Amino acid sequence: MAGKSDGGSKRQWGPATEAVLAGRNPSEQHGFVNTPIYRGSTVLSPTVAQYLGKGGRYVYGRRGTPTLEALSDAVTALEGGAGTALTSSGLSAITTAIMSVTRAGDHILIADTVYGPTRHFCDTILKNYGVEIEYYDPLTADITPHLRKNTRAVFLESPGSLSFEMQDVSAIAQAAHKHGAATIMDNTWATPVYFRPHDFGVDIAVQAGTKYLGGHADANLGTISATADYWPKVKETTGTLGLNPGPEDVFLMLRGLRTLPVRLDRHMASGIKVAQWLEARSEVQRVLHPALASHPQHSIWKRDFKGASGLFSVVLKPYPQPAVNAFIESLSLFGIGASWGGFESLIIPFDCTKVRTATKWSPGGPTVRLHIGLEEPDDLIADLEEGLARLAGA
Ligand SMILES: *Cc1c(COP(=O)(O)O)cnc(C)c1O
């Protein structure tokens, strides 16, 4: 499913150029710039032989359409992998990636700071199917002591969900590979524009396209990019589970992908500006943003990442939770809602002190997560300034 685009992935373009060119072939669409939404289940074959699987490019809607193929090719070009499978949500991309490499009797290592629903899948379905789950400290310098004879995979997420710990991805991947274990990484925060997991030894890279790829809070989709060694397994597992996304959502992802690098640059600049402003406020204890020099693993971010997206967390001084909730509700430009990566700014309170099992997280104050959208950063700061003044006075 690769290499049919005009842009081609033979030559290495910069991400902004790649995002414009990849997965497009206007000459196959009567000159129209974008691949349209192909709706369809049945694909008619001119001969019985082709119906039986000989030579047809498309065989059945669930197994691929020109629209799905366009997105798959485009993401492959950005990720630099061998192929990309598409699923209907970020979560199903994660669960499918894990199922591609594990079976009953295996042991899997999961970063303790992993996205909550990933943990829930591991603790329920994966465990019930006979896979042994072990959570590890994401900051572990050497995971070798955790690797067992039956360790099949190591799952990473960097920065960690909500608390933003940065992992040493190449060190973990090297140790895992020496042991013959696969590495899977949830790369939703950085996207391949700012971090390409395969370049750091990750075998399977997952994105919740729902976030920045779509970028407009109007669709759910997941992408699973794999290296040549793992692509056949990922493709087979996704096909066997029947996980194709709907054509409309695929089209919205393609539309979002074209502007992904420019949107991210704006999310980054505004995010850092707001984070630095918050860091200087007396109501704030700590800002958890990998691009700030104060972040404990800032050097890892600086060494490995090309940028930062607009999502970070803040530890407030120990104000009572009702006052924090009133602060959140008082903001006019920050919506209260799950998910992120759209054009709009968001804020949510969170508490992950009781979720972790391999590590302890004691922030020492109430915590909120912010997504900095594409609004004017000075407007966002003015909104936060009013809210914080009210919080301090409460
Ligand atoms: C949102 C999110 C997901 C899941 O994406 P959905 O499309 O909502 O299923 C996975 N990983 C991370 C880090 C996320 O933030």
Coordinates of C-alpha atoms and ligand atoms in Angstrom, one line a residue:
M1 CA 0.0 0.0 0.0
A2 CA 3.0 2.3 -0.4
G3 CA 4.6 4.5 -3.0
K4 CA 1.7 5.4 -5.2
S5 CA 1.8 9.1 -4.5
D6 CA 3.1 11.9 -6.8
G7 CA 5.3 13.2 -4.0
G8 CA 6.8 9.7 -3.5
S9 CA 8.6 8.6 -0.4
K10 CA 11.9 7.8 -2.2
R11 CA 13.2 11.3 -1.7
Q12 CA 13.3 12.7 1.8
W13 CA 11.5 16.0 1.9
G14 CA 11.1 18.2 5.0
P15 CA 7.8 17.4 6.9
A16 CA 5.9 20.5 5.6
T17 CA 6.7 19.6 2.0
E18 CA 5.9 15.9 2.7
A19 CA 2.6 16.9 4.3
V20 CA 1.6 18.8 1.1
L21 CA 2.7 16.1 -1.4
A22 CA 2.3 12.7 0.3
G23 CA -0.5 10.4 -0.6
R24 CA -1.8 12.5 -3.5
N25 CA -2.0 11.5 -7.1
P26 CA -4.2 14.0 -9.0
S27 CA -3.6 12.2 -12.3
E28 CA -5.6 9.3 -10.9
Q29 CA -8.4 11.6 -9.8
H30 CA -9.1 13.5 -13.1
G31 CA -6.7 16.2 -12.0
F32 CA -8.5 17.0 -8.8
V33 CA -6.0 17.9 -6.1
N34 CA -7.6 15.8 -3.4
T35 CA -8.6 12.1 -3.4
P36 CA -12.3 12.2 -2.9
I37 CA -14.4 10.2 -0.4
Y38 CA -14.9 6.7 -2.0
R39 CA -17.8 5.1 -0.2
G40 CA -18.3 1.4 -0.8
S41 CA -18.4 -2.1 0.4
T42 CA -18.6 -4.1 -2.9
V43 CA -15.9 -3.7 -5.5
L44 CA -16.8 -5.2 -8.8
S45 CA -14.3 -7.4 -10.6
P46 CA -14.3 -7.8 -14.4
T47 CA -13.3 -11.5 -14.2
V48 CA -13.8 -14.4 -11.8
A49 CA -10.0 -14.7 -11.5
Q50 CA -9.7 -11.1 -10.3
Y51 CA -12.6 -11.6 -7.8
L52 CA -10.6 -14.6 -6.5
G53 CA -7.7 -12.3 -5.7
K54 CA -5.6 -12.2 -8.8
G55 CA -4.5 -8.7 -9.8
G56 CA -7.2 -6.4 -8.5
R57 CA -6.0 -3.3 -6.6
Y58 CA -9.1 -3.1 -4.5
V59 CA -11.1 -6.2 -3.5
Y60 CA -13.6 -5.1 -0.7
G61 CA -14.3 -1.8 1.1
R62 CA -13.1 -3.1 4.4
R63 CA -9.8 -4.0 2.9
G64 CA -9.0 -0.7 1.3
T65 CA -10.2 2.1 -0.9
P66 CA -8.4 4.9 -2.7
T67 CA -9.3 7.3 0.2
L68 CA -7.9 5.0 2.9
E69 CA -4.8 4.3 0.7
A70 CA -4.2 8.0 0.3
L71 CA -4.1 8.6 4.0
S72 CA -2.1 5.4 4.7
D73 CA 0.5 6.5 2.1
A74 CA 0.7 10.0 3.5
V75 CA 1.3 8.8 7.1
T76 CA 3.9 6.3 5.9
A77 CA 5.8 9.2 4.2
L78 CA 5.7 11.2 7.4
E79 CA 6.6 8.3 9.7
G80 CA 9.3 6.8 7.4
G81 CA 8.1 3.3 8.1
A82 CA 7.2 0.4 5.7
G83 CA 3.5 0.8 5.9
T84 CA 0.6 2.3 7.9
A85 CA -2.6 0.6 9.1
L86 CA -5.7 2.8 9.9
T87 CA -8.2 2.1 12.6
S88 CA -11.3 3.9 13.8
S89 CA -9.7 5.4 16.9
G90 CA -6.4 6.1 18.6
L91 CA -7.3 3.5 21.2
S92 CA -8.0 0.7 18.7
A93 CA -4.7 1.5 17.0
I94 CA -3.0 1.0 20.4
T95 CA -4.8 -2.3 21.2
T96 CA -4.2 -3.6 17.6
A97 CA -0.5 -2.8 17.8
I98 CA -0.3 -4.7 21.1
M99 CA -2.3 -7.6 19.7
S100 CA -0.1 -7.8 16.6
V101 CA 2.9 -8.8 18.7
T102 CA 1.6 -10.7 21.8
R103 CA 0.0 -14.0 22.4
A104 CA -0.9 -16.1 25.5
G105 CA 2.1 -16.8 27.7
D106 CA 3.9 -13.6 26.7
H107 CA 5.0 -10.9 29.0
I108 CA 4.7 -7.2 28.1
L109 CA 6.3 -4.1 29.7
I110 CA 4.1 -1.0 29.8
A111 CA 5.3 2.5 30.9
D112 CA 3.5 3.4 34.1
T113 CA 2.6 6.8 32.7
V114 CA 0.6 5.3 29.8
Y115 CA -2.7 6.8 28.6
G116 CA -5.4 5.6 30.9
P117 CA -7.5 3.5 28.4
T118 CA -4.3 1.7 27.3
R119 CA -3.8 0.6 30.9
H120 CA -7.4 -0.4 31.1
F121 CA -7.1 -2.6 28.0
C122 CA -4.0 -4.3 29.4
D123 CA -5.6 -4.9 32.8
T124 CA -8.7 -6.4 31.3
I125 CA -8.8 -8.0 27.8
L126 CA -5.1 -8.5 27.3
K127 CA -4.7 -10.0 30.7
N128 CA -7.7 -12.3 30.2
Y129 CA -6.1 -13.5 27.0
G130 CA -3.2 -14.8 28.9
V131 CA -0.6 -12.0 28.5
E132 CA 1.3 -11.0 31.6
I133 CA 1.4 -7.3 32.2
E134 CA 4.2 -5.5 34.0
Y135 CA 4.3 -1.7 34.5
Y136 CA 7.7 -0.1 34.6
D137 CA 9.1 3.3 35.7
P138 CA 9.2 5.3 32.4
L139 CA 12.4 7.0 33.7
T140 CA 14.2 3.7 34.1
A141 CA 17.6 4.2 32.5
D142 CA 18.0 0.4 31.9
I143 CA 15.0 -1.8 31.4
T144 CA 17.2 -4.9 31.0
P145 CA 16.5 -6.2 34.5
H146 CA 12.7 -6.2 33.6
L147 CA 13.2 -8.2 30.4
R148 CA 12.2 -11.9 30.8
K149 CA 12.6 -14.9 28.5
N150 CA 9.0 -14.4 27.4
T151 CA 9.0 -10.6 27.2
R152 CA 7.5 -10.0 23.7
A153 CA 7.1 -6.2 23.7
V154 CA 7.9 -3.0 25.5
F155 CA 5.3 -0.2 25.3
L156 CA 6.4 3.5 25.5
E157 CA 4.7 6.8 25.6
S158 CA 6.8 10.0 25.7
P159 CA 6.0 12.4 27.2
G160 CA 3.8 10.4 29.7
S161 CA 0.1 11.1 29.7
L162 CA -0.8 14.0 32.0
S163 CA 2.5 14.2 33.9
F164 CA 4.8 14.6 30.9
E165 CA 7.9 12.4 31.8
M166 CA 10.2 12.0 28.9
Q167 CA 11.6 8.5 28.2
D168 CA 15.0 7.7 26.7
V169 CA 13.4 6.0 23.7
S170 CA 16.6 4.8 22.0
A171 CA 18.1 3.3 25.2
I172 CA 14.9 1.4 25.9
A173 CA 14.6 0.2 22.2
Q174 CA 18.2 -0.9 22.2
A175 CA 17.8 -3.0 25.4
A176 CA 14.5 -4.5 24.1
H177 CA 16.0 -5.4 20.7
K178 CA 19.0 -7.1 22.3
H179 CA 16.4 -9.3 24.0
G180 CA 14.3 -9.8 20.9
A181 CA 11.4 -7.9 22.2
A182 CA 9.4 -5.5 20.0
T183 CA 8.9 -1.8 20.9
I184 CA 5.6 0.0 20.5
M185 CA 5.3 3.8 21.1
D186 CA 2.2 6.0 21.5
N187 CA 3.5 9.2 19.7
T188 CA 0.3 11.2 19.8
W189 CA 1.9 14.2 21.6
A190 CA 4.7 14.9 19.2
T191 CA 3.4 13.4 16.0
P192 CA 6.0 12.3 13.4
V193 CA 6.5 16.0 12.6
Y194 CA 8.4 16.5 15.8
F195 CA 9.5 13.0 16.6
R196 CA 9.9 10.0 14.3
P197 CA 9.9 6.9 16.5
H198 CA 11.3 4.6 13.8
D199 CA 14.5 6.8 13.7
F200 CA 15.0 5.9 17.4
G201 CA 14.5 2.2 17.1
V202 CA 10.8 1.9 17.7
D203 CA 9.2 -0.9 15.7
I204 CA 5.6 0.2 15.8
A205 CA 4.5 3.8 16.1
V206 CA 0.9 4.7 17.0
Q207 CA -0.9 8.1 16.7
A208 CA -4.3 9.0 17.8
G209 CA -5.1 10.9 14.6
T210 CA -8.1 12.2 16.5
K211 CA -5.7 14.8 18.0
Y212 CA -3.3 16.8 15.8
L213 CA -3.6 14.9 12.6
G214 CA -7.3 15.7 12.3
G215 CA -6.7 18.9 14.2
H216 CA -10.3 20.2 14.2
A217 CA -12.0 18.1 16.9
D218 CA -14.3 16.6 14.4
A219 CA -13.2 13.0 13.8
N220 CA -11.7 9.9 15.5
L221 CA -9.0 7.8 13.9
G222 CA -5.8 5.8 14.7
T223 CA -2.7 5.1 12.7
I224 CA -0.2 2.3 13.2
S225 CA 3.1 2.7 11.4
A226 CA 5.5 -0.3 11.3
T227 CA 9.0 -1.1 10.2
A228 CA 9.5 -3.7 7.4
D229 CA 9.9 -6.4 10.1
Y230 CA 6.6 -5.7 11.8
W231 CA 4.4 -4.3 9.0
P232 CA 3.1 -7.8 7.8
K233 CA 2.0 -8.6 11.3
V234 CA 0.3 -5.2 11.9
K235 CA -1.4 -5.3 8.5
E236 CA -2.6 -8.9 9.0
T237 CA -3.9 -8.2 12.6
T238 CA -5.7 -5.0 11.6
G239 CA -7.3 -6.8 8.6
T240 CA -8.3 -9.8 10.7
L241 CA -10.0 -7.6 13.3
G242 CA -11.8 -5.7 10.7
L243 CA -10.9 -2.3 12.0
N244 CA -11.3 0.1 9.0
P245 CA -12.2 3.7 9.8
G246 CA -15.2 5.4 8.0
P247 CA -14.4 7.2 4.7
E248 CA -15.5 10.6 6.0
D249 CA -13.2 10.5 9.0
V250 CA -10.3 9.4 6.7
F251 CA -11.0 12.4 4.4
L252 CA -11.0 14.8 7.4
M253 CA -7.6 13.3 8.4
L254 CA -6.2 13.9 5.0
R255 CA -7.4 17.4 5.0
G256 CA -5.9 18.0 8.5
L257 CA -2.6 16.4 7.5
R258 CA -1.9 19.0 4.8
T259 CA -1.6 21.7 7.4
L260 CA -0.3 19.6 10.3
P261 CA 3.3 21.1 10.4
V262 CA 2.2 24.8 10.2
R263 CA -0.5 24.2 12.9
L264 CA 2.0 22.4 15.1
D265 CA 4.5 25.3 14.8
R266 CA 1.8 27.7 16.1
H267 CA 0.7 25.3 18.9
M268 CA 4.4 25.0 19.9
A269 CA 5.1 28.8 19.9
S270 CA 1.9 29.7 21.8
G271 CA 2.2 26.7 24.1
I272 CA 5.7 27.7 25.2
K273 CA 4.7 31.4 25.6
V274 CA 1.8 30.5 27.8
A275 CA 3.8 27.9 29.8
Q276 CA 6.6 30.4 30.5
W277 CA 4.1 33.0 31.6
L278 CA 2.4 30.5 33.9
E279 CA 5.8 29.5 35.3
A280 CA 6.4 33.0 36.6
R281 CA 3.0 33.2 38.4
S282 CA 2.8 33.0 42.2
E283 CA -0.3 30.8 42.0
V284 CA 1.7 28.1 40.1
Q285 CA 4.1 25.6 41.7
R286 CA 5.4 23.9 38.6
V287 CA 4.8 23.7 34.8
L288 CA 5.2 20.3 33.3
H289 CA 6.3 21.2 29.7
P290 CA 9.2 19.3 28.1
A291 CA 10.5 22.3 26.2
L292 CA 11.0 24.4 29.4
A293 CA 14.5 24.3 30.8
S294 CA 12.9 23.5 34.2
H295 CA 11.5 20.2 33.0
P296 CA 13.5 17.3 34.7
Q297 CA 14.0 15.5 31.4
H298 CA 14.4 18.7 29.3
S299 CA 17.7 17.4 27.9
I300 CA 16.1 14.3 26.5
W301 CA 13.5 16.4 24.7
K302 CA 16.2 18.7 23.4
R303 CA 18.3 15.8 22.2
D304 CA 15.6 13.8 20.5
F305 CA 12.6 16.0 19.6
K306 CA 12.3 18.6 16.8
G307 CA 9.5 20.5 18.6
A308 CA 6.7 20.5 21.2
S309 CA 3.0 20.5 20.7
G310 CA 0.5 22.6 22.6
L311 CA -0.3 20.2 25.5
F312 CA 1.2 20.5 29.0
S313 CA 0.2 20.4 32.6
V314 CA 0.5 22.7 35.6
V315 CA 0.8 22.0 39.3
L316 CA -0.9 24.8 41.2
K317 CA -0.2 25.8 44.8
P318 CA -2.3 23.8 47.2
Y319 CA -5.6 25.6 46.7
P320 CA -8.7 23.6 47.6
Q321 CA -10.2 21.7 44.6
P322 CA -13.5 23.7 44.6
A323 CA -11.5 26.9 44.1
V324 CA -9.6 25.2 41.3
N325 CA -12.8 24.1 39.7
A326 CA -14.2 27.6 39.9
F327 CA -11.0 28.9 38.3
I328 CA -11.4 26.5 35.4
E329 CA -15.1 27.4 35.0
S330 CA -14.3 31.1 35.0
L331 CA -12.2 31.0 31.9
S332 CA -13.8 32.1 28.7
L333 CA -11.3 30.9 26.1
F334 CA -10.6 27.4 27.5
G335 CA -13.2 24.8 27.1
I336 CA -13.6 21.9 29.6
G337 CA -13.4 18.7 27.6
A338 CA -11.5 15.5 26.9
S339 CA -9.3 15.0 23.8
W340 CA -7.1 17.8 22.4
G341 CA -5.1 18.7 19.3
G342 CA -7.9 20.7 17.8
F343 CA -7.7 24.5 17.0
E344 CA -9.3 25.4 20.3
S345 CA -7.8 25.7 23.8
L346 CA -8.9 23.4 26.5
I347 CA -8.4 22.8 30.2
I348 CA -9.2 19.9 32.5
P349 CA -8.4 19.0 36.1
F350 CA -6.8 15.6 36.6
D351 CA -5.5 13.3 39.4
C352 CA -3.2 10.5 38.5
T353 CA -1.9 9.9 42.0
K354 CA -3.9 6.8 42.4
V355 CA -3.5 5.3 38.9
R356 CA 0.2 4.5 38.9
T357 CA 1.4 1.1 40.2
A358 CA 5.1 1.0 39.5
T359 CA 5.9 4.6 40.5
K360 CA 4.5 7.2 42.9
W361 CA 3.4 10.6 41.7
S362 CA 2.9 13.2 44.4
P363 CA 2.7 16.6 42.7
G364 CA 2.0 18.5 46.0
G365 CA -0.9 20.4 44.7
P366 CA -3.9 20.3 42.4
T367 CA -3.1 19.6 38.7
V368 CA -4.6 20.8 35.5
R369 CA -3.8 20.0 31.9
L370 CA -4.0 22.7 29.2
H371 CA -4.2 22.5 25.5
I372 CA -3.1 25.7 23.8
G373 CA -5.0 26.2 20.6
L374 CA -4.6 28.5 17.7
E375 CA -6.0 31.6 19.3
E376 CA -3.9 34.7 20.0
P377 CA -1.6 33.7 22.8
D378 CA -1.9 37.1 24.5
D379 CA -5.7 36.6 24.6
L380 CA -5.2 33.3 26.3
I381 CA -2.8 34.8 28.8
A382 CA -5.2 37.6 29.6
D383 CA -8.0 35.0 30.2
L384 CA -5.7 33.0 32.5
E385 CA -4.6 36.1 34.3
E386 CA -8.1 37.0 35.3
G387 CA -8.8 33.5 36.3
L388 CA -5.7 33.2 38.5
A389 CA -6.3 36.5 40.2
R390 CA -9.7 35.2 41.1
L391 CA -8.2 31.9 42.4
A392 CA -5.6 33.8 44.5
G393 CA -8.4 35.9 46.0
A394 CA -10.7 33.0 46.7
Ligands
LIG1 C1 -6.6 10.5 22.9 C2 -5.4 9.6 23.1 C3 -5.5 8.3 22.6 C4 -6.8 7.7 22.1 O1 -7.3 8.3 21.0 P1 -8.9 8.1 20.6 O2 -9.0 8.5 19.2 O3 -9.6 9.0 21.5 O4 -9.2 6.7 20.9 C5 -4.4 7.6 22.7 N1 -3.2 8.0 23.2 C6 -3.1 9.3 23.7 C7 -1.8 9.7 24.2 C8 -4.2 10.1 23.6 O5 -4.1 11.4 24.1

